[in-house]
Backbone as CSV, one residue per row, in Angstrom:
resi,resn,N_x,N_y,N_z,CA_x,CA_y,CA_z,C_x,C_y,C_z
1,MET,-131.192,-32.993,-98.724,-131.060,-33.753,-99.890,-130.986,-33.134,-101.244
2,ARG,-131.583,-31.868,-101.002,-131.513,-30.468,-101.757,-130.293,-30.270,-102.191
3,THR,-129.019,-30.368,-101.055,-128.266,-30.236,-101.330,-127.364,-31.490,-102.897
4,VAL,-127.806,-32.688,-101.948,-127.321,-34.082,-102.466,-127.299,-33.689,-104.376
5,ARG,-129.234,-32.912,-104.935,-129.325,-32.884,-105.636,-129.218,-31.906,-106.404
6,LEU,-128.384,-30.299,-106.011,-127.913,-29.646,-106.472,-126.176,-29.987,-107.029
7,PHE,-125.558,-31.113,-106.404,-124.760,-31.559,-106.440,-124.384,-31.999,-107.804
8,GLY,-124.886,-33.158,-107.282,-125.409,-34.351,-108.392,-125.820,-33.145,-109.737
9,ALA,-126.321,-32.246,-110.044,-126.583,-31.811,-110.883,-125.040,-30.620,-111.394
10,PHE,-124.452,-30.737,-110.583,-123.528,-29.962,-110.628,-122.374,-30.773,-111.487
11,VAL,-122.325,-31.594,-110.525,-121.479,-32.968,-111.132,-121.640,-33.450,-112.514
12,LEU,-122.557,-32.866,-112.929,-123.648,-34.523,-114.061,-122.916,-32.884,-115.708
13,ALA,-123.205,-31.436,-114.902,-123.152,-30.292,-115.799,-121.589,-29.809,-116.135
14,ALA,-120.305,-30.169,-114.783,-118.911,-30.736,-115.277,-118.647,-31.717,-115.854
15,VAL,-118.667,-32.884,-116.037,-118.900,-34.224,-117.102,-119.084,-33.785,-118.274
16,VAL,-120.613,-33.219,-118.588,-121.065,-32.639,-120.288,-120.400,-31.671,-120.485
17,LEU,-119.762,-31.199,-120.181,-119.072,-29.388,-119.783,-117.549,-29.834,-120.717
18,GLY,-116.968,-31.361,-119.639,-115.976,-31.576,-119.778,-115.599,-32.653,-121.003
19,VAL,-116.668,-33.590,-121.559,-116.416,-34.257,-122.673,-116.864,-33.607,-123.623
20,SER,-117.312,-32.789,-123.717,-117.520,-31.363,-124.992,-116.291,-30.968,-125.145
21,ALA,-115.502,-30.176,-124.160,-114.157,-29.204,-124.270,-113.168,-30.525,-125.389
22,CYS,-113.295,-32.009,-124.197,-112.165,-32.646,-124.190,-112.439,-33.570,-126.373
23,GLY,-113.606,-33.136,-126.057,-113.571,-34.050,-128.045,-114.241,-35.329,-127.589
24,ALA,-114.727,-36.023,-128.432,-115.944,-37.636,-127.744,-114.795,-38.620,-127.176
25,ASP,-113.350,-38.408,-127.913,-112.649,-39.590,-127.351,-112.038,-39.237,-126.019
26,GLY,-112.367,-38.139,-125.437,-111.880,-37.797,-124.242,-109.990,-37.573,-123.778
27,GLU,-109.741,-37.283,-125.396,-108.477,-36.624,-125.458,-107.449,-35.386,-125.570
28,GLY,-109.001,-34.507,-125.733,-108.593,-33.211,-125.971,-107.725,-33.068,-127.243
29,ALA,-106.841,-32.189,-127.275,-106.680,-31.476,-127.931,-105.264,-32.283,-128.887
30,ALA,-105.259,-33.584,-128.372,-104.100,-34.408,-129.196,-104.587,-35.709,-129.725
31,GLY,-106.573,-35.565,-129.298,-107.111,-36.428,-130.124,-107.942,-35.611,-131.085
32,ILE,-107.646,-34.335,-131.002,-108.445,-33.872,-132.373,-107.248,-33.976,-133.017
33,TYR,-105.965,-33.383,-132.684,-104.938,-33.899,-134.110,-104.545,-34.633,-134.608
34,ARG,-104.977,-35.915,-133.392,-104.816,-37.383,-134.236,-105.681,-38.008,-135.113
35,THR,-107.205,-37.512,-134.894,-108.277,-38.106,-135.088,-108.412,-37.498,-136.390
36,ASN,-108.320,-36.007,-136.691,-108.489,-35.520,-137.442,-107.625,-35.622,-139.010
37,GLY,-106.568,-36.137,-138.586,-105.452,-36.594,-139.504,-104.150,-36.095,-139.723
38,CYS,-104.189,-34.568,-138.824,-102.970,-33.906,-138.184,-101.769,-34.688,-138.725
39,SER,-101.812,-35.914,-137.885,-100.257,-36.267,-137.123,-99.713,-37.097,-138.925
40,ALA,-100.433,-37.342,-139.692,-99.988,-38.483,-140.811,-99.161,-37.435,-141.117
41,CYS,-99.146,-36.072,-141.306,-98.200,-35.523,-142.416,-97.177,-34.390,-142.029
42,HIS,-97.721,-34.295,-140.210,-96.813,-33.616,-139.464,-96.392,-34.659,-138.449
43,GLY,-96.403,-35.093,-138.239,-95.811,-36.070,-137.523,-96.144,-36.255,-135.633
44,ALA,-96.738,-37.754,-135.375,-97.117,-37.799,-133.856,-96.746,-37.254,-133.328
45,ASP,-95.424,-36.574,-132.935,-95.024,-36.278,-132.436,-94.695,-34.109,-132.250
46,LEU,-95.617,-34.048,-133.749,-95.134,-32.538,-133.999,-94.193,-32.347,-134.720
47,GLY,-93.056,-33.360,-135.201,-91.503,-33.442,-135.582,-91.557,-32.793,-137.770
48,GLY,-92.454,-33.591,-137.543,-92.760,-32.759,-139.067,-92.611,-34.684,-139.700
49,GLY,-93.448,-34.281,-141.515,-92.499,-35.787,-141.802,-92.549,-35.407,-143.288
50,ALA,-93.108,-36.392,-144.354,-92.927,-36.470,-145.538,-94.010,-34.727,-146.449
51,LEU,-95.225,-34.997,-145.976,-95.768,-34.625,-146.801,-95.926,-32.805,-145.612
52,GLY,-95.413,-32.598,-144.672,-96.298,-31.337,-143.492,-94.934,-30.923,-142.551
53,PRO,-94.306,-29.827,-143.059,-93.718,-29.537,-141.860,-93.861,-29.353,-140.469
54,ALA,-92.725,-29.376,-139.916,-92.902,-29.801,-138.165,-93.757,-29.029,-137.605
55,LEU,-93.744,-28.907,-136.531,-94.486,-27.898,-135.752,-94.084,-27.659,-134.120
56,THR,-92.587,-27.798,-133.813,-92.230,-27.559,-133.223,-91.947,-26.299,-132.662
57,TRP,-91.663,-25.528,-133.451,-91.507,-24.188,-132.991,-92.242,-23.061,-131.707
58,SER,-91.817,-21.867,-131.444,-92.344,-21.858,-129.883,-93.169,-20.387,-130.486
59,GLU,-94.496,-20.349,-129.322,-94.761,-18.586,-129.802,-93.625,-17.744,-129.759
60,GLY,-94.038,-16.668,-131.083,-93.055,-16.026,-131.527,-92.117,-16.029,-131.926
61,ASP,-91.012,-16.997,-132.588,-90.928,-17.537,-133.193,-91.235,-17.261,-135.436
62,THR,-90.510,-16.999,-135.496,-91.140,-16.755,-137.034,-90.438,-17.919,-137.734
63,VAL,-91.786,-17.596,-138.871,-91.156,-18.507,-139.714,-91.535,-17.908,-141.542
64,GLU,-90.443,-18.847,-142.002,-90.194,-17.733,-143.434,-91.640,-18.457,-145.309
65,LEU,-92.216,-17.873,-144.894,-93.582,-18.320,-146.702,-93.065,-18.759,-147.559
66,ALA,-93.680,-19.052,-148.715,-93.511,-19.200,-149.724,-92.651,-17.849,-150.021
67,ASP,-94.369,-16.869,-150.134,-93.811,-15.849,-151.248,-92.604,-14.480,-150.891
68,GLY,-91.243,-15.461,-149.481,-90.749,-14.960,-149.223,-90.473,-13.736,-148.225
69,SER,-92.384,-13.089,-147.759,-92.394,-13.325,-146.171,-92.029,-13.762,-145.420
70,THR,-92.419,-13.428,-143.854,-92.216,-14.225,-143.165,-93.373,-13.444,-141.862
71,ALA,-94.297,-14.349,-141.291,-94.717,-15.037,-140.366,-94.069,-15.180,-138.997
72,THR,-95.073,-13.915,-137.412,-94.473,-15.097,-136.509,-95.159,-15.508,-135.605
73,ILE,-94.841,-16.345,-135.001,-95.852,-17.774,-134.527,-96.695,-16.825,-133.652
74,ASP,-98.059,-16.974,-133.616,-98.608,-16.614,-132.904,-100.447,-17.399,-133.167
75,ALA,-101.107,-17.334,-131.568,-102.507,-17.890,-131.764,-103.031,-17.421,-132.885
76,ASP,-103.339,-16.369,-133.635,-103.541,-15.871,-135.241,-103.234,-16.771,-136.394
77,TYR,-101.612,-16.961,-136.025,-100.233,-17.370,-136.956,-101.471,-18.726,-137.538
78,VAL,-101.490,-19.568,-136.229,-102.239,-20.553,-135.844,-103.289,-21.518,-136.153
79,GLU,-104.105,-20.293,-135.902,-105.572,-19.961,-136.449,-106.026,-20.086,-137.476
80,ARG,-105.276,-19.154,-138.607,-105.595,-19.096,-140.020,-104.271,-20.522,-140.589
81,ALA,-103.659,-21.156,-139.927,-102.613,-22.182,-140.870,-103.867,-22.943,-140.541
82,ILE,-104.519,-22.776,-140.442,-105.951,-24.405,-139.994,-106.915,-23.705,-139.735
83,VAL,-107.574,-23.211,-140.203,-109.005,-22.538,-140.846,-108.879,-22.370,-142.527
84,ASP,-107.202,-21.827,-143.203,-107.232,-20.848,-144.687,-106.084,-21.546,-144.942
85,PRO,-105.454,-22.390,-144.569,-103.984,-23.623,-145.025,-103.906,-22.436,-145.951
86,SER,-104.008,-22.211,-147.397,-103.638,-21.983,-148.527,-103.039,-20.429,-148.165
87,ALA,-103.282,-19.908,-146.659,-103.313,-18.755,-146.829,-101.690,-18.390,-146.966
88,GLU,-100.530,-18.912,-145.880,-99.370,-18.207,-146.103,-98.953,-20.080,-146.156
89,ILE,-97.634,-20.180,-147.033,-97.626,-21.755,-146.930,-96.049,-22.019,-146.590
90,VAL,-96.264,-22.587,-146.306,-94.487,-22.104,-145.422,-92.976,-22.493,-146.637
91,ALA,-92.217,-21.805,-146.348,-91.457,-21.868,-147.784,-90.504,-23.072,-146.963
92,GLY,-90.901,-24.099,-148.269,-90.019,-25.169,-149.005,-91.210,-26.370,-149.369
93,TRP,-92.435,-25.871,-148.962,-93.497,-27.204,-148.775,-94.923,-26.969,-149.825
94,GLU,-95.104,-27.574,-150.621,-96.404,-27.435,-151.276,-97.752,-26.926,-150.102
95,ASP,-98.492,-26.421,-151.472,-100.161,-25.849,-150.416,-100.849,-27.802,-150.811
96,THR,-100.382,-28.374,-149.808,-101.678,-29.592,-149.825,-102.025,-30.075,-148.595
97,MET,-102.465,-28.664,-147.486,-102.820,-29.206,-146.084,-104.622,-28.807,-146.613
98,PRO,-105.099,-29.529,-146.005,-106.634,-29.551,-146.767,-107.210,-28.709,-145.450
99,VAL,-108.608,-28.231,-146.378,-109.253,-27.472,-144.762,-109.632,-28.430,-144.071
100,ALA,-109.355,-28.189,-142.541,-110.860,-29.205,-141.628,-111.989,-28.944,-141.181
101,SER,-112.501,-29.533,-140.915,-113.832,-29.260,-140.866,-114.089,-29.271,-139.327
102,LEU,-113.540,-28.302,-138.799,-113.245,-28.272,-136.809,-114.967,-27.131,-136.266
103,SER,-114.886,-27.616,-135.651,-116.031,-26.349,-134.594,-114.648,-25.107,-134.218
104,ALA,-115.705,-23.858,-134.006,-114.820,-22.810,-133.559,-113.705,-23.576,-131.594
105,SER,-114.672,-24.303,-131.303,-113.874,-24.880,-129.819,-112.894,-25.382,-129.767
106,GLU,-113.109,-26.040,-131.131,-112.113,-27.520,-131.831,-110.820,-26.638,-132.132
107,VAL,-111.359,-25.586,-133.200,-109.943,-24.803,-133.806,-108.947,-24.441,-132.298
108,ASP,-110.174,-23.531,-131.218,-109.346,-22.945,-129.916,-108.304,-24.028,-129.139
109,LEU,-108.819,-25.517,-129.048,-108.741,-26.087,-128.368,-106.981,-26.644,-129.638
110,LEU,-106.858,-26.561,-130.459,-105.734,-26.863,-131.587,-104.757,-26.173,-130.996
111,VAL,-105.512,-24.918,-131.180,-104.185,-23.842,-131.501,-103.746,-23.819,-130.103
112,ASP,-104.074,-23.854,-128.577,-103.181,-23.768,-127.706,-102.578,-24.846,-127.286
113,TYR,-102.821,-25.945,-128.534,-102.619,-27.290,-127.968,-100.932,-27.425,-128.594
114,LEU,-100.696,-26.605,-129.954,-99.373,-26.824,-130.805,-99.351,-25.665,-129.745
115,LEU,-99.724,-24.149,-129.756,-98.559,-23.216,-129.580,-97.794,-24.461,-127.840
116,ALA,-98.232,-24.742,-127.226,-97.623,-25.234,-125.874,-96.684,-26.486,-126.315
117,GLY,-96.610,-26.356,-128.000,-95.341,-27.621,-128.190,-95.657,-29.162,-127.802
118,PRO,-94.493,-30.269,-127.795,-94.778,-31.007,-127.617,-93.834,-31.345,-126.675
């Protein structure tokens, strides 16, 4: 009987942690991307749109910035772009991205999602 209760507690903990990691809609980072409006500007397929650049790069690629410098696409760059979007503006685009109010774990999920590509 003790084994059954321990197993039940383990399953409950796994479900709670899974829902927390995936967001309330159970879709993980894709759900975060969609429900926070990212797809409205960057496209549902990350291919870009009228208001935001494509996010279809690969880790290690470089992107030209509005000030003429370049940035290497890595986890640090993607995180900065999410939490402080005005810090480094991609060349050819305006500073229109709103600051998202995401938890640290949501930012981490979103960074991993964007680096994995479509």
